[in-house]
Coordinates of C-alpha atoms in Angstrom, one line a residue:
M1 CA 63.4 28.3 71.1
S2 CA 61.1 31.3 70.2
N3 CA 57.9 29.2 69.8
Y4 CA 58.5 27.3 73.1
Q5 CA 59.4 30.4 75.5
Q6 CA 56.1 29.7 77.3
E7 CA 56.8 26.4 78.3
F8 CA 58.1 25.1 81.7
I9 CA 62.1 25.1 81.0
E10 CA 63.1 21.8 83.0
Y11 CA 66.7 21.9 82.2
T12 CA 69.1 23.5 79.6
A13 CA 71.8 21.3 78.1
D14 CA 73.9 21.2 74.8
A15 CA 72.7 17.7 74.2
V16 CA 69.9 15.2 75.2
V17 CA 70.0 11.5 74.9
V18 CA 66.6 9.8 74.8
G19 CA 67.0 6.4 76.5
A20 CA 69.2 4.8 79.0
G21 CA 69.7 1.2 77.3
H22 CA 73.3 0.3 76.1
A23 CA 72.9 2.7 73.1
G24 CA 72.0 5.7 75.6
C25 CA 74.5 4.8 78.1
E26 CA 77.4 5.2 75.7
A27 CA 76.2 8.0 73.8
A28 CA 75.7 10.1 77.0
L29 CA 79.2 9.3 78.4
A30 CA 80.7 10.1 74.8
L31 CA 79.3 13.4 75.1
A32 CA 79.8 14.1 78.6
R33 CA 83.3 13.0 78.8
T34 CA 84.3 15.3 75.8
G35 CA 82.9 18.3 77.8
I36 CA 79.4 18.5 76.5
S37 CA 76.8 19.3 78.9
T38 CA 74.2 16.5 78.5
V39 CA 70.7 15.2 79.9
L40 CA 70.2 11.6 79.8
L41 CA 66.3 11.0 79.7
T42 CA 64.9 7.5 80.6
L43 CA 61.5 6.1 81.3
N44 CA 62.8 4.6 84.2
L45 CA 65.9 4.9 86.2
D46 CA 65.8 1.3 87.0
S47 CA 65.9 0.2 83.3
I48 CA 69.5 2.0 83.0
G49 CA 71.8 -0.6 81.2
F50 CA 68.9 -3.2 81.6
M51 CA 69.4 -6.4 80.0
P52 CA 65.7 -7.5 79.0
C53 CA 67.1 -10.5 76.8
N54 CA 70.1 -12.7 77.6
P55 CA 72.2 -11.4 80.4
S56 CA 75.4 -11.8 78.6
I57 CA 78.1 -9.4 76.7
G58 CA 79.9 -10.4 73.7
G59 CA 79.8 -13.4 71.5
T60 CA 80.8 -14.0 67.9
A61 CA 81.5 -10.8 66.2
K62 CA 79.7 -9.1 69.2
G63 CA 82.9 -9.6 71.3
H64 CA 85.1 -7.6 68.4
L65 CA 82.3 -4.8 68.9
V66 CA 82.7 -4.7 72.8
R67 CA 86.6 -4.4 72.4
E68 CA 86.4 -1.7 69.8
I69 CA 84.0 0.2 72.1
D70 CA 86.5 -0.4 74.6
A71 CA 89.4 0.7 72.6
L72 CA 87.6 3.9 71.7
G73 CA 87.0 5.1 75.5
G74 CA 83.6 3.5 75.9
E75 CA 82.3 1.9 79.0
M76 CA 80.7 -1.4 77.8
G77 CA 83.9 -3.5 78.3
L78 CA 84.9 -2.3 81.7
N79 CA 81.3 -2.9 83.1
A80 CA 81.2 -6.2 81.6
D81 CA 84.7 -7.2 83.2
K82 CA 83.4 -5.9 86.6
T83 CA 80.1 -7.9 86.5
A84 CA 80.9 -11.1 84.8
L85 CA 79.6 -14.5 86.4
Q86 CA 82.0 -16.3 83.8
I87 CA 84.0 -15.6 80.8
R88 CA 84.8 -17.8 77.6
M89 CA 86.6 -17.4 74.2
L90 CA 84.4 -18.7 71.6
N91 CA 85.7 -20.5 68.4
V92 CA 88.9 -21.4 69.7
G93 CA 89.1 -24.3 67.3
K94 CA 89.0 -21.7 64.4
G95 CA 91.1 -19.1 63.1
A96 CA 91.9 -16.0 65.1
A97 CA 89.7 -13.8 62.9
V98 CA 86.7 -15.2 64.2
Q99 CA 87.4 -15.9 67.9
S100 CA 85.4 -14.0 70.3
L101 CA 85.0 -13.4 74.0
R102 CA 81.7 -13.8 75.7
S103 CA 80.9 -13.3 79.3
Q104 CA 77.6 -14.3 81.2
S105 CA 76.9 -11.1 83.2
D106 CA 75.2 -10.6 86.4
K107 CA 72.2 -8.6 85.3
N108 CA 71.3 -6.5 88.2
A109 CA 75.0 -5.8 88.9
Y110 CA 75.6 -4.5 85.3
H111 CA 72.6 -2.1 85.7
R112 CA 73.9 -1.1 89.2
E113 CA 77.3 -0.4 87.9
M114 CA 76.5 1.4 84.9
K115 CA 74.1 3.8 86.6
K116 CA 77.0 4.5 89.2
V117 CA 79.0 5.5 86.2
L118 CA 76.5 7.7 84.7
E119 CA 75.6 9.5 88.1
Q120 CA 79.4 10.1 89.0
T121 CA 80.1 11.5 85.3
E122 CA 80.5 15.2 85.2
N123 CA 78.5 17.1 82.7
L124 CA 75.7 14.6 82.7
R125 CA 72.3 14.9 84.3
I126 CA 69.8 11.9 84.4
I127 CA 66.2 12.7 84.4
Q128 CA 63.3 10.0 84.6
A129 CA 60.8 11.2 82.0
E130 CA 59.3 10.3 78.6
A131 CA 60.2 12.4 75.6
T132 CA 57.2 13.4 73.5
Q133 CA 58.3 15.6 71.0
I134 CA 61.6 16.5 69.3
L135 CA 61.5 20.6 68.9
V136 CA 62.6 22.0 65.6
E137 CA 63.2 25.3 64.1
D138 CA 64.6 26.2 60.7
G139 CA 65.6 22.5 60.1
K140 CA 67.5 22.3 63.1
C141 CA 66.9 20.5 66.5
V142 CA 66.4 23.1 69.5
G143 CA 65.0 21.1 72.0
V144 CA 63.1 18.1 73.6
K145 CA 59.5 18.2 75.3
T146 CA 58.6 15.7 77.8
E147 CA 55.5 14.1 79.0
Y148 CA 54.5 16.7 81.4
N149 CA 55.3 19.5 79.0
G150 CA 58.5 20.5 80.4
V151 CA 61.1 21.6 77.7
I152 CA 64.9 21.0 77.8
P153 CA 66.4 23.4 75.2
C154 CA 69.5 21.9 73.4
K155 CA 71.3 21.8 70.1
C156 CA 71.5 18.1 69.6
V157 CA 69.3 14.9 70.6
I158 CA 70.4 11.2 70.2
L159 CA 67.5 9.0 69.9
C160 CA 68.4 5.7 71.6
T161 CA 64.8 4.5 72.5
G162 CA 65.7 0.8 72.0
V163 CA 62.3 -1.5 71.7
Y164 CA 60.1 1.1 73.5
L165 CA 58.4 2.9 71.0
N166 CA 54.9 2.1 70.8
S167 CA 55.9 -1.6 72.2
E168 CA 53.5 -4.4 72.8
T169 CA 54.3 -7.7 74.4
I170 CA 52.6 -10.8 72.8
T171 CA 52.2 -14.2 74.6
G172 CA 49.6 -16.3 73.0
S173 CA 46.5 -14.3 72.4
V174 CA 47.5 -11.8 74.9
V175 CA 48.6 -8.4 73.5
K176 CA 49.8 -5.9 76.2
K177 CA 50.9 -2.2 75.8
S178 CA 54.0 -2.8 77.7
G179 CA 58.0 -2.5 77.2
P180 CA 60.3 -5.3 78.3
N181 CA 60.1 -7.1 81.4
G182 CA 56.9 -5.1 82.4
F183 CA 58.6 -1.5 81.9
S184 CA 56.3 1.2 80.5
S185 CA 56.4 1.7 76.7
A186 CA 56.8 5.2 75.1
T187 CA 53.6 6.0 73.5
Y188 CA 54.2 9.6 72.0
L189 CA 57.2 10.0 70.1
T190 CA 56.5 7.8 67.1
Q191 CA 54.1 10.1 65.5
N192 CA 56.4 13.0 66.1
L193 CA 59.1 11.3 64.3
I194 CA 56.9 10.6 61.3
D195 CA 56.0 14.3 61.2
L196 CA 59.7 15.2 61.2
G197 CA 60.0 13.0 58.0
F198 CA 61.4 9.6 59.4
N199 CA 60.1 6.5 57.5
V200 CA 58.8 4.2 60.4
R201 CA 58.2 0.8 60.5
R202 CA 57.7 -2.3 62.9
F203 CA 60.1 -4.8 64.1
K204 CA 59.8 -7.8 66.5
T205 CA 62.0 -9.7 68.8
G206 CA 61.6 -12.0 71.8
T207 CA 62.6 -13.5 75.0
P208 CA 62.4 -16.9 76.6
A209 CA 61.1 -17.8 80.0
R210 CA 63.2 -17.6 83.2
L211 CA 63.3 -20.6 85.5
D212 CA 63.5 -21.2 89.1
G213 CA 67.1 -22.9 89.5
R214 CA 65.9 -24.8 92.5
T215 CA 63.7 -26.9 90.1
L216 CA 66.2 -27.8 87.5
D217 CA 68.3 -30.9 87.6
F218 CA 71.6 -29.8 86.3
E219 CA 73.2 -33.1 86.5
K220 CA 71.3 -34.2 83.5
C221 CA 73.1 -31.3 81.6
E222 CA 76.5 -30.6 80.2
I223 CA 78.5 -28.3 82.5
Q224 CA 80.0 -25.2 80.6
N225 CA 82.5 -23.7 82.4
G226 CA 84.3 -20.3 82.0
D227 CA 88.1 -20.1 80.8
T228 CA 90.7 -19.2 83.2
D229 CA 94.0 -18.6 80.8
I230 CA 92.1 -15.9 79.1
Y231 CA 92.3 -11.9 78.7
P232 CA 89.3 -9.5 79.8
F233 CA 87.1 -7.3 77.4
S234 CA 88.6 -4.0 78.5
F235 CA 92.2 -3.0 77.8
M236 CA 92.0 -1.2 81.1
S237 CA 91.0 -4.3 83.1
D238 CA 94.3 -5.9 84.6
K239 CA 93.0 -9.5 84.5
A240 CA 90.2 -11.7 83.4
P241 CA 87.2 -11.6 85.7
E242 CA 86.8 -14.4 88.2
N243 CA 84.6 -17.3 86.8
K244 CA 82.1 -17.5 89.6
R245 CA 79.0 -19.5 88.1
P246 CA 78.7 -22.3 85.3
C247 CA 76.3 -22.4 82.6
Y248 CA 74.8 -25.9 81.3
L249 CA 73.8 -27.3 78.2
T250 CA 70.8 -29.5 77.3
Y251 CA 68.6 -30.1 74.2
T252 CA 65.1 -30.1 73.0
N253 CA 63.7 -33.5 71.6
L254 CA 61.1 -34.9 69.4
T255 CA 58.6 -34.6 72.4
T256 CA 59.3 -30.8 72.5
H257 CA 58.7 -30.4 68.7
G258 CA 55.9 -32.4 68.8
I259 CA 54.1 -30.4 71.6
I260 CA 55.1 -27.1 69.5
L261 CA 53.8 -28.4 66.2
E262 CA 50.5 -29.5 67.9
N263 CA 49.9 -26.0 69.2
L264 CA 51.1 -23.8 66.1
D265 CA 47.5 -22.5 65.8
R266 CA 48.1 -20.9 69.1
S267 CA 51.1 -19.4 68.1
P268 CA 51.2 -15.5 67.4
L269 CA 53.9 -16.1 64.8
Y270 CA 51.8 -18.5 62.8
N271 CA 48.1 -17.4 63.5
G272 CA 48.4 -13.7 62.2
V273 CA 48.6 -11.9 65.5
I274 CA 52.4 -11.0 64.7
Q275 CA 52.9 -9.5 61.3
S276 CA 56.2 -7.7 61.9
A277 CA 59.7 -8.7 61.0
G278 CA 61.8 -10.8 63.5
P279 CA 65.3 -11.6 63.8
R280 CA 66.5 -14.2 61.2
Y281 CA 69.7 -15.3 63.3
C282 CA 68.0 -15.5 66.6
P283 CA 64.5 -17.2 65.8
S284 CA 61.9 -18.4 68.4
I285 CA 61.9 -22.2 69.2
E286 CA 58.7 -22.4 67.4
T287 CA 60.3 -21.0 64.2
K288 CA 63.4 -23.3 64.4
V289 CA 61.1 -26.4 64.9
V290 CA 59.1 -25.4 61.9
R291 CA 62.0 -24.1 59.6
F292 CA 64.5 -27.1 60.3
K293 CA 62.1 -30.0 60.5
D294 CA 64.9 -32.6 59.8
K295 CA 66.7 -31.6 63.0
E296 CA 65.9 -33.8 66.0
R297 CA 67.1 -31.5 68.8
H298 CA 68.2 -28.0 69.3
Q299 CA 70.8 -26.5 71.7
I300 CA 69.4 -25.0 75.1
F301 CA 71.9 -23.2 77.4
L302 CA 70.8 -22.8 80.9
E303 CA 72.3 -19.5 82.1
P304 CA 72.4 -17.8 85.7
E305 CA 71.0 -14.1 85.9
G306 CA 73.1 -13.2 88.6
E307 CA 74.6 -13.8 92.0
D308 CA 71.9 -12.4 94.0
T309 CA 69.0 -14.5 92.2
L310 CA 67.8 -18.0 91.3
E311 CA 66.5 -17.1 87.9
I312 CA 67.9 -19.1 85.2
Y313 CA 67.7 -18.0 81.5
A314 CA 66.9 -20.5 79.0
Q315 CA 68.7 -19.4 75.9
G316 CA 67.5 -20.9 72.8
L317 CA 63.9 -21.3 73.8
S318 CA 62.8 -17.8 72.9
T319 CA 58.9 -18.1 72.5
S320 CA 55.4 -16.3 72.4
M321 CA 53.5 -19.4 73.0
P322 CA 50.6 -19.4 75.6
H323 CA 51.8 -19.9 79.1
D324 CA 50.3 -23.7 79.3
V325 CA 52.0 -24.5 76.3
Q326 CA 55.5 -23.1 77.4
K327 CA 55.1 -25.2 80.5
L328 CA 54.6 -28.2 78.6
M329 CA 57.5 -27.8 76.4
Y330 CA 59.9 -26.5 78.9
R331 CA 59.4 -29.7 81.0
S332 CA 59.8 -32.2 78.1
I333 CA 63.3 -31.2 78.1
P334 CA 66.0 -33.2 80.0
G335 CA 67.1 -31.5 83.3
M336 CA 63.8 -29.3 83.1
E337 CA 61.2 -32.0 84.0
R338 CA 60.2 -30.2 86.9
A339 CA 60.9 -26.7 85.9
E340 CA 58.9 -24.0 87.7
I341 CA 58.7 -20.8 85.4
V342 CA 59.1 -17.4 87.1
R343 CA 58.8 -15.1 84.1
Y344 CA 57.2 -16.5 80.9
G345 CA 58.6 -15.8 77.5
Y346 CA 56.8 -13.3 75.2
A347 CA 57.6 -11.5 71.7
I348 CA 57.7 -7.5 71.6
E349 CA 56.7 -5.5 68.7
Y350 CA 58.0 -2.0 68.4
D351 CA 58.6 0.9 66.2
C352 CA 62.0 1.8 64.6
I353 CA 63.2 3.9 61.7
D354 CA 64.5 3.1 58.2
T355 CA 68.6 3.9 58.4
L356 CA 68.6 5.1 54.8
D357 CA 67.4 8.2 56.2
V358 CA 70.5 8.4 58.3
L359 CA 74.1 9.5 57.5
P360 CA 77.5 7.5 58.3
T361 CA 77.4 9.9 61.4
L362 CA 74.1 8.6 62.4
E363 CA 72.8 12.1 61.8
F364 CA 69.3 12.3 60.3
K365 CA 69.7 13.6 56.8
K366 CA 66.7 16.0 56.8
I367 CA 67.0 17.7 60.0
E368 CA 70.3 19.0 61.7
G369 CA 71.1 17.9 65.1
I370 CA 69.1 14.6 65.3
Y371 CA 71.1 11.3 65.7
T372 CA 69.7 7.9 66.2
A373 CA 71.3 4.7 67.8
G374 CA 70.4 1.2 68.8
Q375 CA 67.4 -0.7 67.8
I376 CA 65.6 2.3 66.7
N377 CA 68.1 1.6 63.8
G378 CA 66.6 -1.6 63.4
T379 CA 69.5 -3.5 65.0
S380 CA 69.5 -6.4 67.7
G381 CA 71.9 -7.0 70.4
Y382 CA 73.4 -4.7 73.3
E383 CA 76.9 -4.7 71.8
E384 CA 75.4 -3.2 68.3
A385 CA 73.4 -0.7 70.1
A386 CA 76.5 0.2 72.4
A387 CA 78.7 0.8 69.3
Q388 CA 76.3 3.1 67.7
G389 CA 75.5 5.1 70.8
L390 CA 79.1 5.8 71.2
I391 CA 79.5 7.0 67.4
A392 CA 76.4 9.1 67.6
G393 CA 77.3 10.6 70.9
L394 CA 80.9 11.5 69.7
N395 CA 79.6 12.8 66.4
A396 CA 77.2 15.0 68.1
S397 CA 80.0 16.0 70.3
L398 CA 82.3 16.8 67.5
K399 CA 79.6 18.9 65.7
L400 CA 79.0 21.0 68.8
R401 CA 82.8 21.6 69.2
G402 CA 82.9 22.6 65.6
L403 CA 85.1 19.8 64.5
P404 CA 85.1 17.2 61.6
P405 CA 82.8 14.1 62.0
F406 CA 83.9 10.8 63.1
V407 CA 83.2 7.9 60.5
L408 CA 85.1 4.4 60.7
R409 CA 85.6 2.8 57.4
R410 CA 84.8 -0.9 56.9
D411 CA 88.6 -1.8 56.8
E412 CA 89.0 -0.1 60.1
A413 CA 86.5 -1.8 62.5
Y414 CA 83.3 -4.0 62.9
I415 CA 81.6 -0.7 63.9
G416 CA 82.4 0.8 60.3
V417 CA 81.0 -2.3 58.9
L418 CA 77.7 -2.4 61.3
I419 CA 77.1 1.4 60.3
D420 CA 78.1 1.3 56.9
D421 CA 75.7 -1.8 56.4
L422 CA 72.6 0.3 58.1
V423 CA 73.0 3.5 56.3
T424 CA 74.2 2.2 52.6
K425 CA 72.1 -1.1 52.4
G426 CA 69.5 -0.7 55.2
T427 CA 67.5 -3.6 56.9
D428 CA 64.4 -5.3 56.5
E429 CA 64.8 -7.3 59.6
P430 CA 66.7 -6.8 62.9
Y431 CA 70.2 -6.8 62.0
R432 CA 72.8 -8.8 63.9
M433 CA 76.6 -8.4 63.4
M434 CA 78.4 -11.4 62.1
T435 CA 82.1 -11.9 61.4
S436 CA 80.9 -12.9 57.7
R437 CA 79.8 -9.4 57.2
A438 CA 83.4 -8.1 57.5
E439 CA 85.3 -8.7 54.5
H440 CA 88.6 -7.4 56.2
R441 CA 88.0 -9.7 59.0
I442 CA 91.6 -11.0 59.2
C443 CA 92.7 -7.4 59.8
L444 CA 89.8 -6.6 62.3
R445 CA 90.4 -8.9 65.1
Q446 CA 89.4 -8.6 68.7
D447 CA 93.1 -8.9 70.0
N448 CA 94.1 -5.6 67.9
A449 CA 91.5 -3.5 68.6
D450 CA 93.5 -1.0 70.3
F451 CA 96.1 -0.9 67.7
R452 CA 93.4 -0.1 65.3
L453 CA 91.2 2.4 67.2
T454 CA 92.7 3.9 70.4
Q455 CA 94.9 6.5 68.7
K456 CA 91.6 7.8 66.9
G457 CA 89.8 7.9 69.9
Y458 CA 92.5 9.9 71.6
E459 CA 92.5 12.5 68.8
V460 CA 88.9 13.2 69.3
G461 CA 89.2 13.4 72.9
L462 CA 87.2 10.5 74.1
V463 CA 90.3 8.4 75.1
K464 CA 91.9 9.9 78.1
A465 CA 95.4 10.1 79.2
D466 CA 95.5 6.9 81.3
R467 CA 94.1 4.7 78.7
Y468 CA 96.3 6.3 76.0
Q469 CA 99.3 5.6 78.3
R470 CA 98.4 1.9 78.5
Y471 CA 97.9 1.7 74.6
L472 CA 101.4 3.3 74.0
Q473 CA 103.0 0.8 76.6
R474 CA 101.3 -2.3 75.1
K475 CA 102.2 -1.3 71.6
A476 CA 105.9 -0.7 72.6
E477 CA 106.0 -4.3 74.3
Y478 CA 104.4 -5.8 71.2
E479 CA 107.0 -4.3 68.9
K480 CA 109.8 -5.3 71.0
L481 CA 108.4 -8.8 71.1
L482 CA 108.4 -8.9 67.3
E483 CA 112.1 -7.9 67.4
E484 CA 112.7 -10.9 69.9
F485 CA 111.0 -13.4 67.7
A486 CA 113.5 -12.4 65.0
T487 CA 116.2 -13.7 67.4
R488 CA 117.8 -17.0 65.8
V489 CA 118.2 -20.4 67.4
P490 CA 121.6 -22.1 66.6
Q491 CA 121.2 -25.0 63.9
K492 CA 121.6 -27.9 66.3
Q493 CA 119.2 -26.7 69.1
A494 CA 116.7 -26.0 66.5
A495 CA 116.8 -29.2 64.8
E496 CA 116.4 -31.0 68.1
F497 CA 113.1 -29.0 68.7
L498 CA 111.7 -29.2 65.1
K499 CA 112.2 -33.0 64.7
N500 CA 109.3 -33.1 67.5
Y501 CA 107.0 -31.6 65.0
G502 CA 108.0 -33.9 61.9
Y503 CA 110.3 -31.2 60.3
G504 CA 113.8 -32.2 59.0
A505 CA 117.0 -30.5 60.4
P506 CA 117.4 -27.1 59.2
S507 CA 120.5 -26.0 57.1
T508 CA 121.2 -23.1 59.2
S509 CA 119.9 -21.2 62.4
V510 CA 116.1 -20.9 62.7
S511 CA 114.3 -17.6 64.1
Y512 CA 111.6 -18.1 66.5
A513 CA 109.4 -16.1 63.9
D514 CA 110.2 -19.0 61.5
M515 CA 108.9 -21.6 64.1
I516 CA 105.6 -19.9 64.6
K517 CA 105.2 -19.7 60.8
R518 CA 105.4 -23.4 60.7
T519 CA 102.4 -23.5 62.9
I520 CA 104.1 -24.6 66.0
P521 CA 102.4 -22.9 69.0
L522 CA 104.1 -20.1 70.7
K523 CA 103.4 -21.5 74.1
E524 CA 105.3 -24.7 73.4
I525 CA 108.4 -22.5 71.8
M526 CA 108.4 -20.8 75.2
A527 CA 108.3 -23.8 77.4
Y528 CA 111.2 -25.5 75.4
F529 CA 113.4 -22.6 75.1
N530 CA 112.4 -20.6 78.2
V531 CA 111.8 -17.5 76.3
F532 CA 109.5 -14.4 76.4
K533 CA 108.0 -15.2 79.9
D534 CA 107.9 -11.6 80.9
Y535 CA 105.3 -10.7 78.3
K536 CA 101.5 -10.6 79.0
K537 CA 99.0 -13.0 77.4
D538 CA 97.4 -10.5 75.2
V539 CA 100.5 -9.1 73.8
L540 CA 101.8 -12.7 73.1
E541 CA 98.9 -13.6 71.3
T542 CA 98.7 -10.4 69.2
A543 CA 102.4 -10.8 68.1
E544 CA 102.1 -14.6 67.5
I545 CA 99.0 -13.9 65.1
T546 CA 100.9 -11.1 63.4
V547 CA 103.6 -13.5 62.6
R548 CA 101.6 -16.6 61.8
Y549 CA 99.1 -14.8 59.4
E550 CA 101.7 -12.7 58.0
G551 CA 100.9 -13.6 54.3
Y552 CA 97.0 -13.2 54.8
L553 CA 97.7 -9.9 56.4
K554 CA 99.5 -8.6 53.7
Q555 CA 97.0 -9.7 51.2
G556 CA 94.4 -8.1 53.6
N557 CA 96.3 -4.9 53.7
E558 CA 96.4 -4.8 49.8
L559 CA 92.7 -5.2 49.4
I560 CA 92.4 -2.4 51.9
E561 CA 94.5 0.0 49.9
R562 CA 92.6 -0.9 46.7
A563 CA 89.1 -0.3 48.5
K564 CA 90.4 3.2 49.9
K565 CA 90.9 4.6 46.3
L566 CA 87.3 4.3 45.8
E567 CA 86.4 5.7 49.6
N568 CA 89.0 8.6 48.8
K569 CA 86.8 9.8 45.6
H570 CA 84.3 11.9 47.2
L571 CA 80.8 12.6 45.8
P572 CA 78.9 16.0 46.3
P573 CA 75.9 15.7 49.0
S574 CA 73.9 17.9 46.6
L575 CA 74.5 15.9 43.6
D576 CA 71.3 15.3 41.5
Y577 CA 72.0 11.9 40.3
T578 CA 69.1 12.2 37.6
T579 CA 71.4 14.7 35.8
I580 CA 74.1 12.1 35.1
K581 CA 73.8 10.4 31.8
G582 CA 74.3 6.7 31.5
L583 CA 73.2 5.9 35.2
R584 CA 70.2 3.3 35.1
L585 CA 66.8 4.4 36.5
E586 CA 67.4 2.2 39.4
A587 CA 70.7 3.4 40.3
Q588 CA 69.5 7.1 40.0
E589 CA 66.6 6.6 42.3
K590 CA 68.9 4.7 44.9
L591 CA 71.7 7.2 44.7
N592 CA 69.4 10.1 45.2
R593 CA 67.9 8.4 48.3
I594 CA 71.0 7.6 50.1
K595 CA 73.3 10.2 48.8
P596 CA 76.7 8.3 49.3
L597 CA 79.6 10.1 50.4
N598 CA 81.9 8.5 48.1
L599 CA 82.5 5.9 45.4
G600 CA 83.1 3.0 47.9
Q601 CA 79.8 3.6 49.6
A602 CA 77.9 4.0 46.2
S603 CA 79.4 0.8 45.2
R604 CA 77.8 -1.3 48.0
I605 CA 74.1 0.3 47.6
S606 CA 71.9 -2.5 46.4
G607 CA 70.8 -1.8 42.8
V608 CA 74.0 0.1 42.0
N609 CA 76.2 -2.0 39.8
P610 CA 79.8 -1.8 38.4
A611 CA 78.7 -0.3 35.4
D612 CA 76.8 2.6 37.2
V613 CA 80.0 3.1 39.4
S614 CA 82.0 3.4 36.1
V615 CA 79.6 6.1 35.0
L616 CA 80.1 7.9 38.2
M617 CA 83.8 7.7 38.1
V618 CA 83.9 9.3 34.5
Y619 CA 81.4 11.9 35.8
L620 CA 83.9 12.8 38.6
A621 CA 86.9 12.9 36.1
T622 CA 85.0 15.2 34.0
Q623 CA 84.1 17.6 36.9
K624 CA 87.7 17.6 37.9
S625 CA 88.9 18.6 34.5
E626 CA 86.5 21.6 34.1

């Protein structure tokens, strides 16, 4: 800190987290809960844990991330359970691997509860201020400078700036220097990041209008109630949240599409105002209408923003059209003919970094002690951000405690898939987690997140004793239940039951596990034989899946063991790949840029083919023999 001694020392901490969105909250909590003195900087205390887009947590693949965050000792799942307006299980008609929890959240309550948790956490200080510069000496982070020339000396900084870096909101021809929802943008830090060696680029996202619920005719829409027989996000929550408010489903029509097509010349997406890359898997309504011209309608979900407001979120109608066009197209939709808009939709452009500059720990390769997490890494979604925040905060904590880093493999967690994709493949558009990205998804289900991760979280100090004991108890109940599944039912009794499902009489007694493998639902076995009534729903589900998918799980584990062989072949971080004969030029360039930690990561780099991996294997064998 020698060069900054003349500055005003605002506070001193071991770590500073810049930004208090979903990434920043988890990063700050991971640091503070593991004993690290932490400062959380936010542009506005009213934006802590804020949901600028859909007020929901979870969804396809995202629900997996939330349960993994929870299993590791994070906060998002607990907060989602506390503030849910309704909760549902998606994809119930599909396999267990792709079923995901999703809750509609009370936006204001989520913010308040998260802020309360942060305020009451030891080792954590929250300060409303804008970070303008990361201070560096001898290749290491030494502090953070704020807008009013205050300095916070620290050893690590986690950048969780969300969509606020040089952000601009765009509606029609109106471009404003603004963050989401009218919050201020962060205007100083981007240039500092460029000066430090980050590759910075520009991404875009957007949001639909919010409507006055009194002006909507919900009787013209399909009601979407929450589920009742369901488990919560958090393994620490005793029961699922109460369903307080329904959502509704309606559809666009050809009139809506006509309004959009007639006004495309006024759309910033099509008249050149917006140049940056937007999210492929959550496009604006004008993009959907142009891209899918054969579709006569698109789904629109009308979702409450909270118990203390009449505002309704129109999911599926994200737009940056001018206000007059928005009003016309919204009012062309059944149930919305008299809709009054209280907040118009907009697009938002912002600066983010190229994650090929980041290690799997989420630490910047060029400067020690700088970590990045969330939308600054080019991702979209609260859940993706929170997952990265937890991992970045935890790795910064481990570094400060002199302990080995924490990196999850692709076969261990969706979080591992997410981060590996970012640091190995990079992304040219806002990245969204999907079940199809996880090649080992049959083993990475949301129901077994604690079995996969809680022990790991406990070993690095983030999972506390009460959570760990609950995990051990659930694990013991699960193992006991599997033993009871092996109980055999007499041949005659089994035959009477099985004939109801089209099976012939067995020649011998049959176990409950055998019945489950014949795809008979466990709840029907329980009802007929009056068994397993003392077990909780989540334990029953995990045990049933384990038995029913036994063959697939065995195959999945065999693939994982095969992949581990490559992951265990480590590559020196200082290796110059131009010195290895036989590697193609493209492979040399990509390998030198990314500096993979092992052969497994090297094999997933775009531009590195199996022949290049073989060359690396020969090289490693040669080095080992010398």
